Amino acid sequence: MTPVLEVRDLVKRYGDTTVLDHVGLTVDEHQVVTVIGSSGSGKSTLLRCVDLLEEIDDGQILLDGVDVSDPRNDAAAAQRRMAIVFQAFNLFPHMTAAANIALAPRVVHGLPADEADARARDLLDRVGLADRADAHPDRLSGGQQQRVAIARALAVRPRLLLLDEITSALDPELVGEVLAIVRGLAADGVTILMATHEMGFARQVSDRVCFLDGGRVLESGPPARCSANPNTNGPGSSWPV
Amino acid sequence: MTPELATPELALSPLARERQAYRRSRARRSTLVALASTVVFAVAVAVGVTSAPGWPRVQDTFLDLRVGWESLPAILSGLWLNVRVLVVAEIGVLLLGLLIAVLRTLRGPVFFPLRALATGYVDLFRGVPLLIALYLIGFGLPALRLQGIPTDTAVLGTITLILIYSAYVAEVFRAGIESVHPSQRAAARSLGLTHRQSMRLVILPQAVRRVLPPLLNDFVALQKDVGLISVLGAVDAIRAAQIASARTFDFTPYVVAALLFVLLAVPTGRIADAVAARATRRQGLA
């Protein structure tokens, strides 16, 4: 079966710095794949490249077998089939929580306004924020904002959900509520590629874990083997064993 | 919220009551000091001006109540023209300014001519003095004797004001557009919104809200520059004052016109303050 996402030999440079050095990974349908690694190892860049927010320097990104990194293909169409949740939430501050979620279904996918709003309220209910639908983002806590951001990403019914260190900007006591939602999504069979620092959590929900260090995949495999007993600790590895 | 608004009878400790009384007495004292210093300042200015050697002459030629009263109707009807020009110009400036700003932020090689045109427009009309632009457009345009070119001086003056002020307002809008963090654009694009949709639904609403105070400031400036169309011969408040002044050899009509322009500007200033306060509230003081 064709994997939902296949990254082949991805290279991304900023000036002289090579951030991603021939990275390869696959995400099959209903799988959760986690990218772990220290700060600056290229996790976020990898996710931004996959979502076509960054132009890549070499390699291929295949979504359902189609090379979406080919500049001849319609990037916007590919972006419509993925959704990303950012580390810093990036909610639209001038819209209510419900309006944030309803925006893309309405203007991108052509849903009538009332249906989009109903979908937004359903999703808010799912992330436990039904009562905050009409609040602006600055009236929500960090954890609540990130839950709205997850709902916003789910609203477009993405083929692939990208989670970019979604708990890194949260206070420790707020991390749990966000991770609980991701756990639910994984159980529901949503195909997820996520970057995280939460090792324990990665082990719980992931089908596969990918170790990224210095822009290279050091190790890739089922979480138990990978995180408990990394059999590679290559030169320059900064990952604490 | 002031401490006085809380109900002090509600089980306040003697310590808190004593402190509240102290705060109140300080507040009373501040009010008295402000009042006294204002009176002293006003008296000093009044004495200084009225004891100047030329004061009787100035009072005679600038502050003649009878001349001022007699010139008022003509000046008021002139001001009505200013108000009409102002309303049309403000709408025109908003539309043209926003258009130029959006053109300047377009990306991609296809739009190079539009970008260059918008940049050239801003350079030209922000640089040229308003008075010269009024002469060039007000007298030069009709002199071409083309079909369909308006000859009414008020219309030509309005066109000039729109052209000049759009250049300023475009830069205000552009500053607002560029102040919206790139992550907002990334979020919009990642949801599949096109460039135009991101601009219209995500970037511009935030940008416009942010630049409302400086925008209204430009409108206050426009409000008085509307009087400059008098150089084209349109009988507005300033022209009416000039006519009255020339008949009586008295400058009081100018003072009357100036006071009317100030009265016109005060509400706009208050609206600007209120709008800024409302924007701050809505963003949750964050």
GROMACS .gro file of N, CA and C in nm, chain A residues 23-166:
model
  432
   23VAL      N    1   1.733   1.333   0.460
   23VAL     CA    2   1.640   1.271   0.554
   23VAL      C    3   1.537   1.189   0.477
   24GLY      N    4   1.511   1.068   0.527
   24GLY     CA    5   1.406   0.987   0.466
   24GLY      C    6   1.316   0.930   0.574
   25LEU      N    7   1.186   0.930   0.549
   25LEU     CA    8   1.095   0.863   0.642
   25LEU      C    9   0.962   0.838   0.572
   26THR      N   10   0.885   0.742   0.625
   26THR     CA   11   0.752   0.716   0.570
   26THR      C   12   0.650   0.714   0.683
   27VAL      N   13   0.528   0.756   0.649
   27VAL     CA   14   0.417   0.748   0.744
   27VAL      C   15   0.305   0.674   0.673
   28ASP      N   16   0.267   0.556   0.726
   28ASP     CA   17   0.157   0.481   0.666
   28ASP      C   18   0.024   0.530   0.721
   29GLU      N   19  -0.083   0.491   0.654
   29GLU     CA   20  -0.216   0.533   0.697
   29GLU      C   21  -0.243   0.483   0.839
   30HIS      N   22  -0.308   0.569   0.919
   30HIS     CA   23  -0.345   0.544   1.059
   30HIS      C   24  -0.224   0.526   1.150
   31GLN      N   25  -0.108   0.565   1.100
   31GLN     CA   26   0.012   0.554   1.184
   31GLN      C   27   0.044   0.686   1.251
   32VAL      N   28   0.111   0.678   1.367
   32VAL     CA   29   0.167   0.797   1.430
   32VAL      C   30   0.318   0.781   1.427
   33VAL      N   31   0.384   0.874   1.358
   33VAL     CA   32   0.529   0.871   1.353
   33VAL      C   33   0.581   0.995   1.424
   34THR      N   34   0.677   0.975   1.514
   34THR     CA   35   0.729   1.085   1.593
   34THR      C   36   0.873   1.112   1.557
   35VAL      N   37   0.905   1.239   1.542
   35VAL     CA   38   1.043   1.279   1.518
   35VAL      C   39   1.094   1.338   1.648
   36ILE      N   40   1.200   1.280   1.705
   36ILE     CA   41   1.257   1.337   1.825
   36ILE      C   42   1.400   1.378   1.798
   37GLY      N   43   1.450   1.462   1.885
   37GLY     CA   44   1.585   1.515   1.868
   37GLY      C   45   1.597   1.642   1.949
   38SER      N   46   1.720   1.684   1.976
   38SER     CA   47   1.740   1.803   2.059
   38SER      C   48   1.703   1.928   1.979
   39SER      N   49   1.704   2.041   2.049
   39SER     CA   50   1.677   2.167   1.981
   39SER      C   51   1.778   2.188   1.869
   40GLY      N   52   1.731   2.236   1.756
   40GLY     CA   53   1.822   2.262   1.646
   40GLY      C   54   1.856   2.138   1.565
   41SER      N   55   1.791   2.025   1.593
   41SER     CA   56   1.823   1.904   1.518
   41SER      C   57   1.748   1.900   1.384
   42GLY      N   58   1.655   1.994   1.364
   42GLY     CA   59   1.587   2.002   1.235
   42GLY      C   60   1.444   1.949   1.234
   43LYS      N   61   1.389   1.919   1.352
   43LYS     CA   62   1.254   1.862   1.358
   43LYS      C   63   1.150   1.956   1.296
   44SER      N   64   1.151   2.082   1.345
   44SER     CA   65   1.052   2.178   1.297
   44SER      C   66   1.069   2.205   1.149
   45THR      N   67   1.193   2.218   1.106
   45THR     CA   68   1.219   2.244   0.965
   45THR      C   69   1.165   2.130   0.879
   46LEU      N   70   1.183   2.006   0.928
   46LEU     CA   71   1.132   1.891   0.853
   46LEU      C   72   0.981   1.902   0.835
   47LEU      N   73   0.910   1.936   0.944
   47LEU     CA   74   0.765   1.946   0.935
   47LEU      C   75   0.722   2.062   0.844
   48ARG      N   76   0.793   2.174   0.854
   48ARG     CA   77   0.758   2.288   0.769
   48ARG      C   78   0.785   2.257   0.621
   49CYS      N   79   0.890   2.178   0.596
   49CYS     CA   80   0.918   2.138   0.458
   49CYS      C   81   0.807   2.046   0.407
   50VAL      N   82   0.764   1.952   0.492
   50VAL     CA   83   0.659   1.859   0.451
   50VAL      C   84   0.532   1.936   0.419
   51ASP      N   85   0.503   2.041   0.499
   51ASP     CA   86   0.381   2.119   0.475
   51ASP      C   87   0.400   2.222   0.363
   52LEU      N   88   0.515   2.217   0.296
   52LEU     CA   89   0.546   2.304   0.182
   52LEU      C   90   0.549   2.452   0.221
   53LEU      N   91   0.579   2.478   0.350
   53LEU     CA   92   0.595   2.617   0.391
   53LEU      C   93   0.738   2.664   0.365
   54GLU      N   94   0.828   2.568   0.343
   54GLU     CA   95   0.967   2.601   0.309
   54GLU      C   96   1.000   2.534   0.177
   55GLU      N   97   1.081   2.602   0.097
   55GLU     CA   98   1.125   2.542  -0.028
   55GLU      C   99   1.241   2.447   0.001
   56ILE      N  100   1.238   2.327  -0.053
   56ILE     CA  101   1.345   2.232  -0.021
   56ILE      C  102   1.456   2.242  -0.125
   57ASP      N  103   1.578   2.200  -0.085
   57ASP     CA  104   1.692   2.212  -0.175
   57ASP      C  105   1.716   2.085  -0.256
   58ASP      N  106   1.679   1.970  -0.200
   58ASP     CA  107   1.696   1.845  -0.275
   58ASP      C  108   1.602   1.740  -0.216
   59GLY      N  109   1.578   1.635  -0.292
   59GLY     CA  110   1.494   1.527  -0.245
   59GLY      C  111   1.349   1.542  -0.288
   60GLN      N  112   1.265   1.454  -0.232
   60GLN     CA  113   1.125   1.452  -0.274
   60GLN      C  114   1.034   1.437  -0.153
   61ILE      N  115   0.915   1.495  -0.163
   61ILE     CA  116   0.811   1.473  -0.062
   61ILE      C  117   0.690   1.417  -0.137
   62LEU      N  118   0.653   1.292  -0.103
   62LEU     CA  119   0.541   1.229  -0.173
   62LEU      C  120   0.421   1.217  -0.081
   63LEU      N  121   0.309   1.272  -0.126
   63LEU     CA  122   0.185   1.261  -0.050
   63LEU      C  123   0.095   1.167  -0.129
   64ASP      N  124   0.061   1.054  -0.070
   64ASP     CA  125  -0.016   0.950  -0.139
   64ASP      C  126   0.049   0.916  -0.274
   65GLY      N  127   0.180   0.909  -0.273
   65GLY     CA  128   0.252   0.868  -0.393
   65GLY      C  129   0.276   0.977  -0.495
   66VAL      N  130   0.223   1.096  -0.471
   66VAL     CA  131   0.241   1.206  -0.567
   66VAL      C  132   0.349   1.300  -0.513
   67ASP      N  133   0.443   1.336  -0.598
   67ASP     CA  134   0.552   1.424  -0.556
   67ASP      C  135   0.502   1.568  -0.545
   68VAL      N  136   0.468   1.609  -0.422
   68VAL     CA  137   0.414   1.744  -0.403
   68VAL      C  138   0.525   1.848  -0.396
   69SER      N  139   0.652   1.803  -0.383
   69SER     CA  140   0.761   1.900  -0.378
   69SER      C  141   0.801   1.944  -0.519
   70ASP      N  142   0.745   1.879  -0.621
   70ASP     CA  143   0.771   1.920  -0.758
   70ASP      C  144   0.706   2.056  -0.783
   71PRO      N  145   0.787   2.157  -0.818
   71PRO     CA  146   0.729   2.291  -0.835
   71PRO      C  147   0.622   2.297  -0.944
   72ARG      N  148   0.617   2.195  -1.031
   72ARG     CA  149   0.512   2.196  -1.134
   72ARG      C  150   0.376   2.157  -1.077
   73ASN      N  151   0.378   2.093  -0.957
   73ASN     CA  152   0.250   2.056  -0.897
   73ASN      C  153   0.194   2.170  -0.813
   74ASP      N  154   0.064   2.168  -0.793
   74ASP     CA  155  -0.004   2.275  -0.722
   74ASP      C  156   0.020   2.260  -0.571
   75ALA      N  157   0.104   2.350  -0.517
   75ALA     CA  158   0.136   2.341  -0.375
   75ALA      C  159   0.013   2.366  -0.288
   76ALA      N  160  -0.071   2.461  -0.329
   76ALA     CA  161  -0.188   2.494  -0.247
   76ALA      C  162  -0.281   2.374  -0.235
   77ALA      N  163  -0.294   2.298  -0.346
   77ALA     CA  164  -0.382   2.182  -0.343
   77ALA      C  165  -0.328   2.078  -0.245
   78ALA      N  166  -0.194   2.061  -0.244
   78ALA     CA  167  -0.135   1.966  -0.151
   78ALA      C  168  -0.151   2.014  -0.007
   79GLN      N  169  -0.134   2.146   0.013
   79GLN     CA  170  -0.148   2.201   0.148
   79GLN      C  171  -0.289   2.182   0.202
   80ARG      N  172  -0.386   2.183   0.111
   80ARG     CA  173  -0.524   2.163   0.155
   80ARG      C  174  -0.546   2.024   0.212
   81ARG      N  175  -0.459   1.928   0.175
   81ARG     CA  176  -0.478   1.791   0.223
   81ARG      C  177  -0.397   1.762   0.349
   82MET      N  178  -0.318   1.862   0.392
   82MET     CA  179  -0.244   1.846   0.518
   82MET      C  180  -0.287   1.958   0.612
   83ALA      N  181  -0.258   1.941   0.740
   83ALA     CA  182  -0.283   2.049   0.834
   83ALA      C  183  -0.172   2.045   0.936
   84ILE      N  184  -0.129   2.164   0.979
   84ILE     CA  185  -0.019   2.170   1.074
   84ILE      C  186  -0.063   2.245   1.199
   85VAL      N  187  -0.019   2.199   1.314
   85VAL     CA  188  -0.039   2.272   1.439
   85VAL      C  189   0.098   2.322   1.481
   86PHE      N  190   0.107   2.454   1.505
   86PHE     CA  191   0.237   2.515   1.531
   86PHE      C  192   0.268   2.517   1.681
   87GLN      N  193   0.397   2.529   1.708
   87GLN     CA  194   0.443   2.541   1.845
   87GLN      C  195   0.380   2.663   1.913
   88ALA      N  196   0.371   2.773   1.840
   88ALA     CA  197   0.321   2.898   1.900
   88ALA      C  198   0.174   2.923   1.865
   89PHE      N  199   0.098   2.819   1.841
   89PHE     CA  200  -0.047   2.821   1.815
   89PHE      C  201  -0.082   2.892   1.683
   90ASN      N  202  -0.036   3.020   1.670
   90ASN     CA  203  -0.065   3.099   1.549
   90ASN      C  204  -0.214   3.106   1.518
   91LEU      N  205  -0.297   3.120   1.623
   91LEU     CA  206  -0.439   3.146   1.597
   91LEU      C  207  -0.453   3.287   1.543
   92PHE      N  208  -0.564   3.314   1.474
   92PHE     CA  209  -0.587   3.448   1.423
   92PHE      C  210  -0.649   3.532   1.534
   93PRO      N  211  -0.578   3.635   1.583
   93PRO     CA  212  -0.622   3.705   1.704
   93PRO      C  213  -0.751   3.784   1.686
   94HIS      N  214  -0.786   3.817   1.562
   94HIS     CA  215  -0.904   3.901   1.542
   94HIS      C  216  -1.031   3.818   1.524
   95MET      N  217  -1.020   3.686   1.537
   95MET     CA  218  -1.138   3.601   1.520
   95MET      C  219  -1.163   3.521   1.648
   96THR      N  220  -1.290   3.486   1.671
   96THR     CA  221  -1.321   3.401   1.785
   96THR      C  222  -1.268   3.260   1.759
   97ALA      N  223  -1.270   3.178   1.865
   97ALA     CA  224  -1.224   3.040   1.851
   97ALA      C  225  -1.301   2.969   1.740
   98ALA      N  226  -1.434   2.984   1.741
   98ALA     CA  227  -1.516   2.916   1.640
   98ALA      C  228  -1.484   2.968   1.499
   99ALA      N  229  -1.464   3.099   1.487
   99ALA     CA  230  -1.435   3.156   1.355
   99ALA      C  231  -1.300   3.110   1.302
  100ASN      N  232  -1.201   3.095   1.394
  100ASN     CA  233  -1.071   3.041   1.355
  100ASN      C  234  -1.085   2.905   1.290
  101ILE      N  235  -1.171   2.822   1.351
  101ILE     CA  236  -1.186   2.684   1.304
  101ILE      C  237  -1.269   2.680   1.175
  102ALA      N  238  -1.372   2.766   1.168
  102ALA     CA  239  -1.464   2.760   1.054
  102ALA      C  240  -1.405   2.824   0.928
  103LEU      N  241  -1.298   2.903   0.944
  103LEU     CA  242  -1.247   2.981   0.830
  103LEU      C  243  -1.211   2.894   0.709
  104ALA      N  244  -1.122   2.797   0.731
  104ALA     CA  245  -1.075   2.716   0.616
  104ALA      C  246  -1.187   2.631   0.555
  105PRO      N  247  -1.269   2.564   0.637
  105PRO     CA  248  -1.379   2.488   0.574
  105PRO      C  249  -1.468   2.579   0.488
  106ARG      N  250  -1.486   2.704   0.533
  106ARG     CA  251  -1.577   2.794   0.463
  106ARG      C  252  -1.512   2.850   0.334
  107VAL      N  253  -1.392   2.911   0.347
  107VAL     CA  254  -1.338   2.981   0.230
  107VAL      C  255  -1.252   2.891   0.141
  108VAL      N  256  -1.197   2.782   0.196
  108VAL     CA  257  -1.114   2.696   0.113
  108VAL      C  258  -1.194   2.579   0.058
  109HIS      N  259  -1.279   2.520   0.143
  109HIS     CA  260  -1.350   2.400   0.101
  109HIS      C  261  -1.496   2.428   0.065
  110GLY      N  262  -1.536   2.557   0.071
  110GLY     CA  263  -1.666   2.597   0.019
  110GLY      C  264  -1.786   2.551   0.099
  111LEU      N  265  -1.766   2.524   0.228
  111LEU     CA  266  -1.879   2.484   0.312
  111LEU      C  267  -1.965   2.607   0.342
  112PRO      N  268  -2.100   2.594   0.341
  112PRO     CA  269  -2.184   2.708   0.380
  112PRO      C  270  -2.150   2.751   0.523
  113ALA      N  271  -2.168   2.881   0.550
  113ALA     CA  272  -2.124   2.938   0.678
  113ALA      C  273  -2.183   2.865   0.797
  114ASP      N  274  -2.313   2.829   0.790
  114ASP     CA  275  -2.374   2.767   0.908
  114ASP      C  276  -2.319   2.625   0.931
  115GLU      N  277  -2.292   2.553   0.821
  115GLU     CA  278  -2.235   2.418   0.835
  115GLU      C  279  -2.094   2.426   0.891
  116ALA      N  280  -2.016   2.525   0.841
  116ALA     CA  281  -1.879   2.542   0.889
  116ALA      C  282  -1.882   2.573   1.038
  117ASP      N  283  -1.977   2.658   1.079
  117ASP     CA  284  -1.986   2.695   1.220
  117ASP      C  285  -2.025   2.574   1.304
  118ALA      N  286  -2.117   2.493   1.252
  118ALA     CA  287  -2.158   2.373   1.326
  118ALA      C  288  -2.039   2.278   1.341
  119ARG      N  289  -1.961   2.264   1.233
  119ARG     CA  290  -1.844   2.176   1.239
  119ARG      C  291  -1.746   2.230   1.344
  120ALA      N  292  -1.727   2.364   1.345
  120ALA     CA  293  -1.635   2.425   1.441
  120ALA      C  294  -1.679   2.395   1.584
  121ARG      N  295  -1.811   2.407   1.610
  121ARG     CA  296  -1.859   2.384   1.746
  121ARG      C  297  -1.848   2.237   1.786
  122ASP      N  298  -1.869   2.147   1.690
  122ASP     CA  299  -1.848   2.004   1.715
  122ASP      C  300  -1.704   1.977   1.758
  123LEU      N  301  -1.611   2.035   1.681
  123LEU     CA  302  -1.470   2.012   1.709
  123LEU      C  303  -1.429   2.072   1.843
  124LEU      N  304  -1.485   2.190   1.875
  124LEU     CA  305  -1.455   2.251   2.004
  124LEU      C  306  -1.505   2.161   2.117
  125ASP      N  307  -1.620   2.100   2.094
  125ASP     CA  308  -1.673   2.007   2.192
  125ASP      C  309  -1.576   1.891   2.210
  126ARG      N  310  -1.522   1.844   2.098
  126ARG     CA  311  -1.431   1.730   2.101
  126ARG      C  312  -1.303   1.762   2.178
  127VAL      N  313  -1.256   1.888   2.170
  127VAL     CA  314  -1.136   1.922   2.246
  127VAL      C  315  -1.172   1.984   2.382
  128GLY      N  316  -1.299   1.971   2.421
  128GLY     CA  317  -1.341   2.012   2.554
  128GLY      C  318  -1.354   2.161   2.574
  129LEU      N  319  -1.382   2.234   2.466
  129LEU     CA  320  -1.392   2.380   2.479
  129LEU      C  321  -1.524   2.433   2.423
  130ALA      N  322  -1.630   2.354   2.433
  130ALA     CA  323  -1.757   2.395   2.375
  130ALA      C  324  -1.802   2.530   2.430
  131ASP      N  325  -1.769   2.558   2.556
  131ASP     CA  326  -1.817   2.683   2.618
  131ASP      C  327  -1.732   2.803   2.580
  132ARG      N  328  -1.620   2.784   2.510
  132ARG     CA  329  -1.534   2.898   2.476
  132ARG      C  330  -1.540   2.933   2.327
  133ALA      N  331  -1.644   2.888   2.259
  133ALA     CA  332  -1.652   2.906   2.113
  133ALA      C  333  -1.643   3.053   2.072
  134ASP      N  334  -1.702   3.142   2.152
  134ASP     CA  335  -1.708   3.282   2.111
  134ASP      C  336  -1.600   3.368   2.176
  135ALA      N  337  -1.500   3.304   2.237
  135ALA     CA  338  -1.391   3.380   2.299
  135ALA      C  339  -1.282   3.406   2.196
  136HIS      N  340  -1.219   3.524   2.207
  136HIS     CA  341  -1.103   3.552   2.123
  136HIS      C  342  -0.981   3.482   2.184
  137PRO      N  343  -0.879   3.450   2.100
  137PRO     CA  344  -0.764   3.374   2.149
  137PRO      C  345  -0.697   3.435   2.272
  138ASP      N  346  -0.693   3.571   2.281
  138ASP     CA  347  -0.622   3.629   2.395
  138ASP      C  348  -0.698   3.611   2.526
  139ARG      N  349  -0.820   3.560   2.518
  139ARG     CA  350  -0.896   3.530   2.641
  139ARG      C  351  -0.882   3.384   2.681
  140LEU      N  352  -0.799   3.308   2.609
  140LEU     CA  353  -0.783   3.165   2.638
  140LEU      C  354  -0.644   3.140   2.694
  141SER      N  355  -0.632   3.037   2.777
  141SER     CA  356  -0.500   2.999   2.828
  141SER      C  357  -0.421   2.934   2.714
  142GLY      N  358  -0.290   2.917   2.737
  142GLY     CA  359  -0.206   2.856   2.634
  142GLY      C  360  -0.256   2.718   2.592
  143GLY      N  361  -0.291   2.638   2.693
  143GLY     CA  362  -0.340   2.503   2.662
  143GLY      C  363  -0.469   2.508   2.581
  144GLN      N  364  -0.558   2.601   2.618
  144GLN     CA  365  -0.684   2.614   2.545
  144GLN      C  366  -0.659   2.660   2.402
  145GLN      N  367  -0.565   2.756   2.387
  145GLN     CA  368  -0.533   2.804   2.251
  145GLN      C  369  -0.482   2.690   2.165
  146GLN      N  370  -0.396   2.605   2.225
  146GLN     CA  371  -0.341   2.497   2.145
  146GLN      C  372  -0.449   2.394   2.110
  147ARG      N  373  -0.548   2.377   2.199
  147ARG     CA  374  -0.656   2.285   2.167
  147ARG      C  375  -0.742   2.342   2.053
  148VAL      N  376  -0.762   2.474   2.054
  148VAL     CA  377  -0.835   2.537   1.942
  148VAL      C  378  -0.756   2.517   1.813
  149ALA      N  379  -0.622   2.533   1.823
  149ALA     CA  380  -0.539   2.518   1.703
  149ALA      C  381  -0.549   2.376   1.648
  150ILE      N  382  -0.556   2.278   1.738
  150ILE     CA  383  -0.571   2.138   1.692
  150ILE      C  384  -0.707   2.122   1.622
  151ALA      N  385  -0.811   2.181   1.683
  151ALA     CA  386  -0.944   2.174   1.623
  151ALA      C  387  -0.944   2.241   1.485
  152ARG      N  388  -0.872   2.353   1.475
  152ARG     CA  389  -0.865   2.425   1.347
  152ARG      C  390  -0.799   2.336   1.241
  153ALA      N  391  -0.695   2.262   1.282
  153ALA     CA  392  -0.626   2.175   1.186
  153ALA      C  393  -0.717   2.059   1.145
  154LEU      N  394  -0.795   2.007   1.241
  154LEU     CA  395  -0.881   1.893   1.209
  154LEU      C  396  -1.000   1.933   1.123
  155ALA      N  397  -1.035   2.063   1.125
  155ALA     CA  398  -1.157   2.109   1.058
  155ALA      C  399  -1.152   2.085   0.908
  156VAL      N  400  -1.032   2.078   0.852
  156VAL     CA  401  -1.022   2.059   0.707
  156VAL      C  402  -1.014   1.910   0.673
  157ARG      N  403  -1.037   1.823   0.774
  157ARG     CA  404  -1.032   1.677   0.756
  157ARG      C  405  -0.905   1.636   0.681
  158PRO      N  406  -0.788   1.665   0.741
  158PRO     CA  407  -0.663   1.645   0.668
  158PRO      C  408  -0.630   1.496   0.651
  159ARG      N  409  -0.563   1.466   0.542
  159ARG     CA  410  -0.511   1.332   0.516
  159ARG      C  411  -0.396   1.304   0.611
  160LEU      N  412  -0.320   1.412   0.640
  160LEU     CA  413  -0.203   1.400   0.727
  160LEU      C  414  -0.202   1.519   0.823
  161LEU      N  415  -0.189   1.488   0.953
  161LEU     CA  416  -0.184   1.594   1.054
  161LEU      C  417  -0.040   1.609   1.101
  162LEU      N  418   0.011   1.732   1.094
  162LEU     CA  419   0.147   1.760   1.137
  162LEU      C  420   0.142   1.836   1.269
  163LEU      N  421   0.212   1.785   1.370
  163LEU     CA  422   0.214   1.849   1.500
  163LEU      C  423   0.357   1.892   1.530
  164ASP      N  424   0.380   2.024   1.534
  164ASP     CA  425   0.516   2.075   1.547
  164ASP      C  426   0.543   2.120   1.691
  165GLU      N  427   0.595   2.030   1.772
  165GLU     CA  428   0.627   2.061   1.912
  165GLU      C  429   0.515   2.137   1.979
  166ILE      N  430   0.397   2.077   1.976
  166ILE     CA  431   0.279   2.155   2.017
  166ILE      C  432   0.271   2.178   2.167
   0.00000   0.00000   0.00000
